[in-house]
PDB file of C-alpha atoms and ligand atoms in Angstrom:
ATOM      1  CA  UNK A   6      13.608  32.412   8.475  1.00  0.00           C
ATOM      2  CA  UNK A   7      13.205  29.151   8.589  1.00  0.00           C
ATOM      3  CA  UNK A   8      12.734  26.563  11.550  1.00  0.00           C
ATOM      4  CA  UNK A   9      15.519  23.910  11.705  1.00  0.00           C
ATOM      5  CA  UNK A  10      13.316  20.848  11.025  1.00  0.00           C
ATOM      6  CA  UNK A  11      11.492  19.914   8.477  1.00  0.00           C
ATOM      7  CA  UNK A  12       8.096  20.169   8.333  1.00  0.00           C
ATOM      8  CA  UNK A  13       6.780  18.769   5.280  1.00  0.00           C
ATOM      9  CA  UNK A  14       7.748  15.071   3.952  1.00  0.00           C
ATOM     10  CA  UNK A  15       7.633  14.759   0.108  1.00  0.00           C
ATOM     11  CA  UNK A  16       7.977  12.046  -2.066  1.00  0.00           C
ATOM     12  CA  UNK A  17      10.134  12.744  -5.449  1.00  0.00           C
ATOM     13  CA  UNK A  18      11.660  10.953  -8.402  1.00  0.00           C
ATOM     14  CA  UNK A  19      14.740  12.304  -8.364  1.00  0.00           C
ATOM     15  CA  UNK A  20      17.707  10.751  -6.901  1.00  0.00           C
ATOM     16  CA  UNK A  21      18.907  12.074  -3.517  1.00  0.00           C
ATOM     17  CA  UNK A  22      22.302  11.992  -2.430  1.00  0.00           C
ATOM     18  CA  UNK A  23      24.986  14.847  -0.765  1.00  0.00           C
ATOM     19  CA  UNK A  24      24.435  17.991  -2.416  1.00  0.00           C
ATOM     20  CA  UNK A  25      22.509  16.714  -4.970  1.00  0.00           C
ATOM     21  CA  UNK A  26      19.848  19.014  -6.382  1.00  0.00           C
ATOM     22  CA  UNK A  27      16.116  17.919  -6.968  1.00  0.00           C
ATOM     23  CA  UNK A  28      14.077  20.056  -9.025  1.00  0.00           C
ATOM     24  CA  UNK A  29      10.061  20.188  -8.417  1.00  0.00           C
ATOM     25  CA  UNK A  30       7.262  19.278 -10.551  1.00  0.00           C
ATOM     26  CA  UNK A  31       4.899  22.206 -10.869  1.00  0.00           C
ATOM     27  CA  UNK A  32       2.435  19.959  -8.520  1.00  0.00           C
ATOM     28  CA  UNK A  33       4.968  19.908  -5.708  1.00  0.00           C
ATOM     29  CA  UNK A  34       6.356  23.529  -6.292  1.00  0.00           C
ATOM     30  CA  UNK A  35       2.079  24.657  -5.757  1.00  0.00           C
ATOM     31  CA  UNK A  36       2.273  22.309  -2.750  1.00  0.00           C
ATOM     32  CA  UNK A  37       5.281  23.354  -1.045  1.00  0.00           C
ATOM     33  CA  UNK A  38       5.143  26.765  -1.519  1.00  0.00           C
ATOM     34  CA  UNK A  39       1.244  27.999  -2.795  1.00  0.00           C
ATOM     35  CA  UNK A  40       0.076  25.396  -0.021  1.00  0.00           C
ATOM     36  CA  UNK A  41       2.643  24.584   2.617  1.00  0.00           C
ATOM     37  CA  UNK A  42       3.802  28.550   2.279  1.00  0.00           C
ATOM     38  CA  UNK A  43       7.625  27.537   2.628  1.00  0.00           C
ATOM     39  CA  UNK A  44      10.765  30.015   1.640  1.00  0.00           C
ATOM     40  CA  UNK A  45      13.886  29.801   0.541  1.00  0.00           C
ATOM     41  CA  UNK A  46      16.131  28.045   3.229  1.00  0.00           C
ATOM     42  CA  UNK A  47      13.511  26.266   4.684  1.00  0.00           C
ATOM     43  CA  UNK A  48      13.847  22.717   4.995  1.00  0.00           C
ATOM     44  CA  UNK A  49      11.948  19.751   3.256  1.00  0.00           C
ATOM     45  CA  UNK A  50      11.822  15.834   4.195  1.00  0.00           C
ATOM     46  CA  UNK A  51      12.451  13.829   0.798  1.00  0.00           C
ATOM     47  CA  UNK A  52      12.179  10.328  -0.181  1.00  0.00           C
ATOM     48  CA  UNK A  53      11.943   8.371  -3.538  1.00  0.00           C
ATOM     49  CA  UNK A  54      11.539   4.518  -2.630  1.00  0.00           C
ATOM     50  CA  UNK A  55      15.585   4.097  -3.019  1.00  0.00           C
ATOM     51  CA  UNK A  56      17.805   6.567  -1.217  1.00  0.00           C
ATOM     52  CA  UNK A  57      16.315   7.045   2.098  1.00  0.00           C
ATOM     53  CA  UNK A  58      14.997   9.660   3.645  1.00  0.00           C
ATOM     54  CA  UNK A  59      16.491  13.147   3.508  1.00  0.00           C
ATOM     55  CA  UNK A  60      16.897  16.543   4.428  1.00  0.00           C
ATOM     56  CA  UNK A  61      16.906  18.921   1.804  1.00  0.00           C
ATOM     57  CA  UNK A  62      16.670  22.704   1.798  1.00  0.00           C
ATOM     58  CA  UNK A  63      15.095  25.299  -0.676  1.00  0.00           C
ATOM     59  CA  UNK A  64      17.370  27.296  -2.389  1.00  0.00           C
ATOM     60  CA  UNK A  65      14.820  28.284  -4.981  1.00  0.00           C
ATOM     61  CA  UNK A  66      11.124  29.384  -5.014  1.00  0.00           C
ATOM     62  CA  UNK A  67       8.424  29.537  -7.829  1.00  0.00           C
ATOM     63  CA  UNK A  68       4.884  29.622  -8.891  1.00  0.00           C
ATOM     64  CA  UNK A  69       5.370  26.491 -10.584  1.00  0.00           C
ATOM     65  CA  UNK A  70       8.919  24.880 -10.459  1.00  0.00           C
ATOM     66  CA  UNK A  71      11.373  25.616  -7.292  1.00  0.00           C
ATOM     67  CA  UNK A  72      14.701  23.789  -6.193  1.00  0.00           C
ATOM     68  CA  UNK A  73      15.640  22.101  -3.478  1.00  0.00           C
ATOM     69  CA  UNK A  74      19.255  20.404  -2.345  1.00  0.00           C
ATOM     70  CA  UNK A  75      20.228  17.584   0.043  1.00  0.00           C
ATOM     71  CA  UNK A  76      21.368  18.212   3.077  1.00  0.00           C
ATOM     72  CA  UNK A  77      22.044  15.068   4.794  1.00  0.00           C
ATOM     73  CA  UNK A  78      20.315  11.601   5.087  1.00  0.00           C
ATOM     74  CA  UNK A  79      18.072  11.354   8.162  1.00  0.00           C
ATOM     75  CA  UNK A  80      17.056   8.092   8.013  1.00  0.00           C
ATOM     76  CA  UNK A  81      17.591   4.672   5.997  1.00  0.00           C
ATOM     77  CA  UNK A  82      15.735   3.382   3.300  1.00  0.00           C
ATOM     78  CA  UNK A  83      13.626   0.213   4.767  1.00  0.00           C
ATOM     79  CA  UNK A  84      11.159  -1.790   2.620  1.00  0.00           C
ATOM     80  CA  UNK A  85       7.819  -3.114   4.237  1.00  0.00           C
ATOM     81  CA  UNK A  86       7.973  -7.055   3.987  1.00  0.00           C
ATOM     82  CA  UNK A  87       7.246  -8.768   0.924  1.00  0.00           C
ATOM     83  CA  UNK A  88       3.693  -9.162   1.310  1.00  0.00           C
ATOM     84  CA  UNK A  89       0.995  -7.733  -1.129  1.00  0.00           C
ATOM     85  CA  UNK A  90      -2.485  -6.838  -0.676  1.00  0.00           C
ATOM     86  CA  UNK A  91      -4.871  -8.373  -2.951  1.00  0.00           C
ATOM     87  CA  UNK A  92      -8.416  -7.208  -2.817  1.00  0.00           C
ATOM     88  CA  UNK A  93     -11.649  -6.697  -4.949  1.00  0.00           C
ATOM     89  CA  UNK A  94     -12.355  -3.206  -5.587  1.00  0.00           C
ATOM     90  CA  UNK A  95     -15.576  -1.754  -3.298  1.00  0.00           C
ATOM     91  CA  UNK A  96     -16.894   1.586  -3.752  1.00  0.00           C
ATOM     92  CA  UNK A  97     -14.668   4.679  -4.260  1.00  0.00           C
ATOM     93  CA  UNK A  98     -14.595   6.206  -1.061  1.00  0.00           C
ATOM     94  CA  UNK A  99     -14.195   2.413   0.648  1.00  0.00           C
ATOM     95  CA  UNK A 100     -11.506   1.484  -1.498  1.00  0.00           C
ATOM     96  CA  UNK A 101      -9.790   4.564  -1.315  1.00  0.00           C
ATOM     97  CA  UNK A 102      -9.256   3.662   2.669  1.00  0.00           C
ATOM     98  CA  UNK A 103      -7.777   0.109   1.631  1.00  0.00           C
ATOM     99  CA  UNK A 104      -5.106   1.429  -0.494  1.00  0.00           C
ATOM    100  CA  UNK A 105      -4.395   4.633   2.492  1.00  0.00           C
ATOM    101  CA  UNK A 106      -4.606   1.356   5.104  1.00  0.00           C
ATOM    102  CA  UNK A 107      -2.379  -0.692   3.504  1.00  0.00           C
ATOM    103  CA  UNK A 108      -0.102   1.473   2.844  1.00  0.00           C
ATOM    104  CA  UNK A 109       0.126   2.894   6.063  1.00  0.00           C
ATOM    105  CA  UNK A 110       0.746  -1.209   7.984  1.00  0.00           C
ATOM    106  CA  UNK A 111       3.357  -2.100   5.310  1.00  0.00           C
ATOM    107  CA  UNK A 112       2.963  -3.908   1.561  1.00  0.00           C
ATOM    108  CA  UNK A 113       5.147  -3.711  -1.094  1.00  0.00           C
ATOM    109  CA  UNK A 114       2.287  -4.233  -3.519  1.00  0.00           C
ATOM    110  CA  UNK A 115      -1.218  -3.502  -3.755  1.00  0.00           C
ATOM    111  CA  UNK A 116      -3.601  -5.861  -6.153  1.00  0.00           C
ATOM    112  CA  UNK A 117      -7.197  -5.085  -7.096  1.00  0.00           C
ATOM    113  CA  UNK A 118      -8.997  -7.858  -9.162  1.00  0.00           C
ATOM    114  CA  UNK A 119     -12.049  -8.701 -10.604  1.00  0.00           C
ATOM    115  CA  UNK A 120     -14.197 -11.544  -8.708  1.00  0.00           C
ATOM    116  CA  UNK A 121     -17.333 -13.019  -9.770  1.00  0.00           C
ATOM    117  CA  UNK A 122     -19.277 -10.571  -7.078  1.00  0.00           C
ATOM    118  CA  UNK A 123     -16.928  -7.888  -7.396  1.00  0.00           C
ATOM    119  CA  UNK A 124     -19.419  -4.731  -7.455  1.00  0.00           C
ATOM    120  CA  UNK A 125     -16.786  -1.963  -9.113  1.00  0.00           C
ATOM    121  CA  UNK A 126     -15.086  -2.335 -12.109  1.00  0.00           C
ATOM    122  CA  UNK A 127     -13.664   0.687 -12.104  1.00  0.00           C
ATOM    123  CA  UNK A 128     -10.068   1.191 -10.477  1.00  0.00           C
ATOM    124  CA  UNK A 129      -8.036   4.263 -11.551  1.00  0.00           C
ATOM    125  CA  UNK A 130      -4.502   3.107 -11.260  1.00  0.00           C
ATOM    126  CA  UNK A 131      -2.586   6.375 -11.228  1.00  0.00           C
ATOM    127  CA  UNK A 132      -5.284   8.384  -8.396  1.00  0.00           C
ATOM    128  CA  UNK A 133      -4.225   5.115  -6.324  1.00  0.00           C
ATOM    129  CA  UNK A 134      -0.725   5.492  -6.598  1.00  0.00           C
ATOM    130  CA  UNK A 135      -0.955   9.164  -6.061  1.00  0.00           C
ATOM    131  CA  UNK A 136      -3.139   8.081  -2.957  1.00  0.00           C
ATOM    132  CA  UNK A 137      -0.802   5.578  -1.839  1.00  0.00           C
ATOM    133  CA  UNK A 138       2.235   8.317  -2.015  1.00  0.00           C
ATOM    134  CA  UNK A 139      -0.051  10.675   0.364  1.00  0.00           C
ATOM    135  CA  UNK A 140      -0.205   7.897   2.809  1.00  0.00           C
ATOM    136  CA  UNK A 141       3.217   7.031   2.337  1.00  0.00           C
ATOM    137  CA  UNK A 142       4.382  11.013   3.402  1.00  0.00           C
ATOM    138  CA  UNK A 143       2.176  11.124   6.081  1.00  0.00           C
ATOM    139  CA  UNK A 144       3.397   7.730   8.078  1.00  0.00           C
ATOM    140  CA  UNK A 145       6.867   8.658   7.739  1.00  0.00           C
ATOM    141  CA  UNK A 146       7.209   5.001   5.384  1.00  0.00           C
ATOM    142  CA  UNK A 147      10.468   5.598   2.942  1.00  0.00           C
ATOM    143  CA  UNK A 148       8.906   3.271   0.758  1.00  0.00           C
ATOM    144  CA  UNK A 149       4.958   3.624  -1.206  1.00  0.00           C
ATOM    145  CA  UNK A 150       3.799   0.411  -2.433  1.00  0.00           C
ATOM    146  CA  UNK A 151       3.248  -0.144  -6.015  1.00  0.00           C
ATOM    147  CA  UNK A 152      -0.424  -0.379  -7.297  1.00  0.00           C
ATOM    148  CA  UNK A 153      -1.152  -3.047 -10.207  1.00  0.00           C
ATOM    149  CA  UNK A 154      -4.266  -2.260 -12.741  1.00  0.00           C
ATOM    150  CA  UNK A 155      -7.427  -4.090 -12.172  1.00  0.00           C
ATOM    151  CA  UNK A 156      -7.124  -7.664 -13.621  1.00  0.00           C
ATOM    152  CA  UNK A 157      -9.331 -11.337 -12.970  1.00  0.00           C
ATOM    153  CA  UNK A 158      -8.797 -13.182  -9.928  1.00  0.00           C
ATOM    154  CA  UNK A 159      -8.734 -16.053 -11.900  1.00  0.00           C
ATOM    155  CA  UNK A 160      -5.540 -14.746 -14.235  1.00  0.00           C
ATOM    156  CA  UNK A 161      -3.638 -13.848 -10.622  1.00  0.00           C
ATOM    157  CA  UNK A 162      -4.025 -17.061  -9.492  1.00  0.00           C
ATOM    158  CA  UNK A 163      -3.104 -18.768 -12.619  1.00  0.00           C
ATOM    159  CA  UNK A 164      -0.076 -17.163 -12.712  1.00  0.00           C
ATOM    160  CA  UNK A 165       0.624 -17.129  -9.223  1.00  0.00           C
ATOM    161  CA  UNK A 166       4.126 -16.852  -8.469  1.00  0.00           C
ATOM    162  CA  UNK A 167       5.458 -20.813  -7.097  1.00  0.00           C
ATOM    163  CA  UNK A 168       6.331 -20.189  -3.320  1.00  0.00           C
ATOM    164  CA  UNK A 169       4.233 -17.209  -2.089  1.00  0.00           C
ATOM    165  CA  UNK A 170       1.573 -17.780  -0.024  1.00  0.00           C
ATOM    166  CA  UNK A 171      -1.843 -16.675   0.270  1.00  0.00           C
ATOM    167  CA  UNK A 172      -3.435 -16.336   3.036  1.00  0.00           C
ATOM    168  CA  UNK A 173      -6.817 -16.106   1.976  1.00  0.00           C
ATOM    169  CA  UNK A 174      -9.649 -14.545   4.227  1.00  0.00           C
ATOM    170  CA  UNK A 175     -12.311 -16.320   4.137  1.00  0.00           C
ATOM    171  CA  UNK A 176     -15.823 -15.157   5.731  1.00  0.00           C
ATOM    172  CA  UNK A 177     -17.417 -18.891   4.872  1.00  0.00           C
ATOM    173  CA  UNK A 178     -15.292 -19.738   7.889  1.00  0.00           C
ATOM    174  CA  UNK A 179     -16.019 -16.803  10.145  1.00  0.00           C
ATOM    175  CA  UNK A 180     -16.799 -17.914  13.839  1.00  0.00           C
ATOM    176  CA  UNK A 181     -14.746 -21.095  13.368  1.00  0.00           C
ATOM    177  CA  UNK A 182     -11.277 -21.813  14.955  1.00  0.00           C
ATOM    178  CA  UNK A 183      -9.567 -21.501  10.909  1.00  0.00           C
ATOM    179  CA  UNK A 184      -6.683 -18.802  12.017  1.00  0.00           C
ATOM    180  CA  UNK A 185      -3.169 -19.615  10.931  1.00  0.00           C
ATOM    181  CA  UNK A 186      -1.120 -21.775  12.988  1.00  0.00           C
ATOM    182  CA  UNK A 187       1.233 -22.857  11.965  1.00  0.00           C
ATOM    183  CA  UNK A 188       4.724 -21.386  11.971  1.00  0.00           C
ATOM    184  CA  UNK A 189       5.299 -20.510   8.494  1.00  0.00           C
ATOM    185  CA  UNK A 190       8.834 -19.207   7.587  1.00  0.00           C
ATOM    186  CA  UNK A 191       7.944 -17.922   4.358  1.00  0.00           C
ATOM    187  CA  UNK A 192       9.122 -14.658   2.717  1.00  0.00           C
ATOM    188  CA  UNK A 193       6.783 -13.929  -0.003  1.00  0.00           C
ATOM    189  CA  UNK A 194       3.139 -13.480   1.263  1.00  0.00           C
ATOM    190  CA  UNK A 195      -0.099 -12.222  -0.285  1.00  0.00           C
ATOM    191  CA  UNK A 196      -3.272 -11.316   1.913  1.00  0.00           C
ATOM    192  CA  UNK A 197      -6.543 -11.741  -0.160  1.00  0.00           C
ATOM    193  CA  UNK A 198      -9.855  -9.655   0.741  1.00  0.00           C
ATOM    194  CA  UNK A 199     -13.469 -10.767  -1.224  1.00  0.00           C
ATOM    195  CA  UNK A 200     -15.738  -7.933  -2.427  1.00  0.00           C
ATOM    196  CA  UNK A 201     -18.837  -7.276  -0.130  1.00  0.00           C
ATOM    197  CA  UNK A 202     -20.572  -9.803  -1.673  1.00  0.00           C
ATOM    198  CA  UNK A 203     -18.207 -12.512  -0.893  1.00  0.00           C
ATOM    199  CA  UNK A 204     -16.599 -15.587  -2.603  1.00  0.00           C
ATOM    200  CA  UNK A 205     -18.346 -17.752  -4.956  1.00  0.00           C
ATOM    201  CA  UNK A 206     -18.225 -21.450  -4.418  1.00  0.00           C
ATOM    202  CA  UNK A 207     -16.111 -21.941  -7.274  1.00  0.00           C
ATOM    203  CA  UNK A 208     -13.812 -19.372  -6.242  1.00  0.00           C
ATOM    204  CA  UNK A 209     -13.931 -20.923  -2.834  1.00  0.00           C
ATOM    205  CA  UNK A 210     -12.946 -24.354  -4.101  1.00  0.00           C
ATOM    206  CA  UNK A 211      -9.890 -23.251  -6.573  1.00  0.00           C
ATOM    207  CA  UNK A 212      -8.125 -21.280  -4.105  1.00  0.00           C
ATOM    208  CA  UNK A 213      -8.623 -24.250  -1.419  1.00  0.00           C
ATOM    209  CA  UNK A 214      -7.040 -26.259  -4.517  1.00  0.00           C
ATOM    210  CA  UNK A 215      -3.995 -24.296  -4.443  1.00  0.00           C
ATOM    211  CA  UNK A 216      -0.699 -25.497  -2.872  1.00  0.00           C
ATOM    212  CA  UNK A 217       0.512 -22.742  -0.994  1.00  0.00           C
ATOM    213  CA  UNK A 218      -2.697 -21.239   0.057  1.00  0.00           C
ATOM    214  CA  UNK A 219      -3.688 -21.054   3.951  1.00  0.00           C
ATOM    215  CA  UNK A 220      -6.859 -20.033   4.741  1.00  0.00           C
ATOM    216  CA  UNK A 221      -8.428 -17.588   7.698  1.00  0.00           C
ATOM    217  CA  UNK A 222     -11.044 -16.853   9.752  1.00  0.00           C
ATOM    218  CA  UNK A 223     -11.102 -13.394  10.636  1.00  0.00           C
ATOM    219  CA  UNK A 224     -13.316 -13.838  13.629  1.00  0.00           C
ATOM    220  CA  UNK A 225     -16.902 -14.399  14.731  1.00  0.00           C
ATOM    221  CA  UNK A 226     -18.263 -11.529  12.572  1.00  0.00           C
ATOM    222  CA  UNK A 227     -18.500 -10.620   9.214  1.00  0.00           C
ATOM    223  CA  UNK A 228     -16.377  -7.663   8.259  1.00  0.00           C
ATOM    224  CA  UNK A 229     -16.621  -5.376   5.340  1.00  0.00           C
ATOM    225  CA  UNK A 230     -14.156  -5.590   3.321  1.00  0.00           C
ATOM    226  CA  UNK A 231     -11.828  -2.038   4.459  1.00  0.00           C
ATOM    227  CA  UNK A 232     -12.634  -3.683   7.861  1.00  0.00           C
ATOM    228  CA  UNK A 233     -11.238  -7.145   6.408  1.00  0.00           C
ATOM    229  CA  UNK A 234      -8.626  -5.652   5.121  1.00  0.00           C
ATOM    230  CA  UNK A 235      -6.949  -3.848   8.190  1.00  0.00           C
ATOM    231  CA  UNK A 236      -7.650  -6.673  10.192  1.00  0.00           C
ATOM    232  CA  UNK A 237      -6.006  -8.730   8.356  1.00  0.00           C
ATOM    233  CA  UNK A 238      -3.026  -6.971   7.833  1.00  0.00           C
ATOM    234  CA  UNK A 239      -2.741  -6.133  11.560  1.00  0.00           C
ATOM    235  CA  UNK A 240      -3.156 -10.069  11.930  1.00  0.00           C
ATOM    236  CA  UNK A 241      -0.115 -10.866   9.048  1.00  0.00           C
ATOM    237  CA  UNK A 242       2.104  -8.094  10.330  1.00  0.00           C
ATOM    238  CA  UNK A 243       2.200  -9.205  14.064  1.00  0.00           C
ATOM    239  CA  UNK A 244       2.486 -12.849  13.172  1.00  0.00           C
ATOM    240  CA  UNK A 245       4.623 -12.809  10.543  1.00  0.00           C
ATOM    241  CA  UNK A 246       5.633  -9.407   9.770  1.00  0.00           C
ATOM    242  CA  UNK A 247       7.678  -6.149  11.136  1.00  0.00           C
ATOM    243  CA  UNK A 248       6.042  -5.707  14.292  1.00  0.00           C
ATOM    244  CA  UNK A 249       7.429  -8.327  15.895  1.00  0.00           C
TER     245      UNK A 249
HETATM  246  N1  SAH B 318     -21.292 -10.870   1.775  1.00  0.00           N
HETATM  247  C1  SAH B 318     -20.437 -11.807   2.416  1.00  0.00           C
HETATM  248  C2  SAH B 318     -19.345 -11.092   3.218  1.00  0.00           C
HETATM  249  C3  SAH B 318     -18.231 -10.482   2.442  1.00  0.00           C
HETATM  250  S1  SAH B 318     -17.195  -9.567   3.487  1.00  0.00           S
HETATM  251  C4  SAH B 318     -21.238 -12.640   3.394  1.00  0.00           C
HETATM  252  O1  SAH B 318     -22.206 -12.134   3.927  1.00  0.00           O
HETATM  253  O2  SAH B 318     -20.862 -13.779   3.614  1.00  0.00           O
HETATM  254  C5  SAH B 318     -15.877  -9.091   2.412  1.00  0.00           C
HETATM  255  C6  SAH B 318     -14.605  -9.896   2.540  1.00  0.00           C
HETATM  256  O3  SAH B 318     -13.999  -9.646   3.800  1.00  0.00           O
HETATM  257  C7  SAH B 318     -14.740 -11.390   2.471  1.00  0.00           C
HETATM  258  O4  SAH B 318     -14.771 -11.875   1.148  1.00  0.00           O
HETATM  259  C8  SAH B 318     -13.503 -11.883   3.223  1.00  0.00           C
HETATM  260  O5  SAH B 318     -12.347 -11.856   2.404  1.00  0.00           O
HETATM  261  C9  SAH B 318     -13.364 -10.839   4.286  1.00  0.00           C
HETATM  262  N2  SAH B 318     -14.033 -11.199   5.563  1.00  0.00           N
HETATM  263  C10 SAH B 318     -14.986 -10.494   6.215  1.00  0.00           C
HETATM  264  N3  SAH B 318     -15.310 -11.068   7.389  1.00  0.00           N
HETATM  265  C11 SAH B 318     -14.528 -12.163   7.497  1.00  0.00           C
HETATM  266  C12 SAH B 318     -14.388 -13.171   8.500  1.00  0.00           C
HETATM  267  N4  SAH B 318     -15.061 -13.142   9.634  1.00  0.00           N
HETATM  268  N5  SAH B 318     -13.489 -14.175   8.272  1.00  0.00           N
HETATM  269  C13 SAH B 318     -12.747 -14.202   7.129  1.00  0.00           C
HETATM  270  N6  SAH B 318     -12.842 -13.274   6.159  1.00  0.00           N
HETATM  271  C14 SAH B 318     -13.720 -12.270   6.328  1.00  0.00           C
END
């Protein structure tokens, strides 16, 4: 018989509500019960992005489909700030750990592009999202960011959105005294991260062109890019974001 909390957190489609019943892919039916080993009764953490977090138990097990039904809600939904995460795509195993990282200190939106030194060009949009949904269930988030498909830097920032700002990370300024100051009360944010072999100077100069662009050092050393990445988020969040 089963314990009385849940033990596994999943992420679902489905709508959750009282009573309602949610009915498992044959990935999540292998999981929960092939994997996990659950049984009927047992009890299952559920979220979808919308309805919050909640208890749901299984009234039916198989191989490859199962159902489950809401119990209650055990906790609200909650968004992470509006703040995205733009980087340039670094090798698989690298930028696997950016989209697990930034997922797991809070963006609503995660955005690889193309830079003139970007060294991948390859950037599987669904095994990110599926990554990003991992992360999500395992830090207890209600909410998994939504990952974009690889497009050009240049095509972002020409269509960049009037009011959010960028705070772009900069390693021509590393070891310099260029960390935000000043007390921004912006909503909409963006964090951009180079590729490991930097900015060009062209690059450099549009983005300093742009009008709501602020620009970082990210201290004395030059990070790679994951590194970069956390850092910088760490930096945005207590600053500006839900840790304070
Ligand atoms: N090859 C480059 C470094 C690129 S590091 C060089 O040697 O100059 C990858 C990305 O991480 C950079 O484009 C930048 O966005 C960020 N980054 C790393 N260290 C940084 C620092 N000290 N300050 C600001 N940004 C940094």
């Amino acid at each position: 018989m089963a314990g009385k909390r849940a033990k596994v957190r999943l992420f679902v489609d489905a709508e959750l509500g009282p009573g309602q019943a949610v009915p498992l892919s044959r990935d999540a039916a292998h999981y929960l019960f092939g994997v996990m080993r659950l049984e009927a009764d047992d009890l299952v953490a559920l979220f979808n992005g919308r309805d919050g977090e909640w208890t749901a138990r299984v009234v039916s097990v198989g191989k490859r489909k199962g159902i489950l039904v809401c119990v209650q809600q055990s906790a609200p939904q909650t968004l992470p700030p509006d703040l995205w995460l733009v980087f340039a795509p670094v090798k698989k195993a690298r930028t696997d750990f950016i989209v697990e990282k930034a997922t797991e200190m809070g963006v609503r939106r995660i955005l690889p592009v193309q830079t003139r030194f970007t060294n991948s060009d390859r950037f599987r949009v669904e095994r990110q999202q599926a990554h990003a949904i991992e992360a999500a269930e395992q830090c207890g988030a209600t909410h998994a960011p939504t990952i974009e498909p690889l497009q050009p830097l240049d095509r972002l920032l020409g269509d960049w959105p009037a009011g959010r700002r960028l705070l772009f990370c900069d390693e021509a300024l590393a070891g310099t005294s260029a960390t935000p100051k000043d007390a921004s009360d912006a909503q909409q944010w963006a964090i951009l991260i180079g590729p490991e072999g930097g900015f060009s100077p062209d690059e450099r100069q549009s983005l300093r062109q742009m009008p709501d662009v602020m620009t970082t050092s990210l201290g004395p050393r030059i990070l790679r890019a994951d590194t970069a990445a956390v850092a910088a988020l760490a930096l945005w969040q207590s600053r500006w974001g839900d840790w304070r």
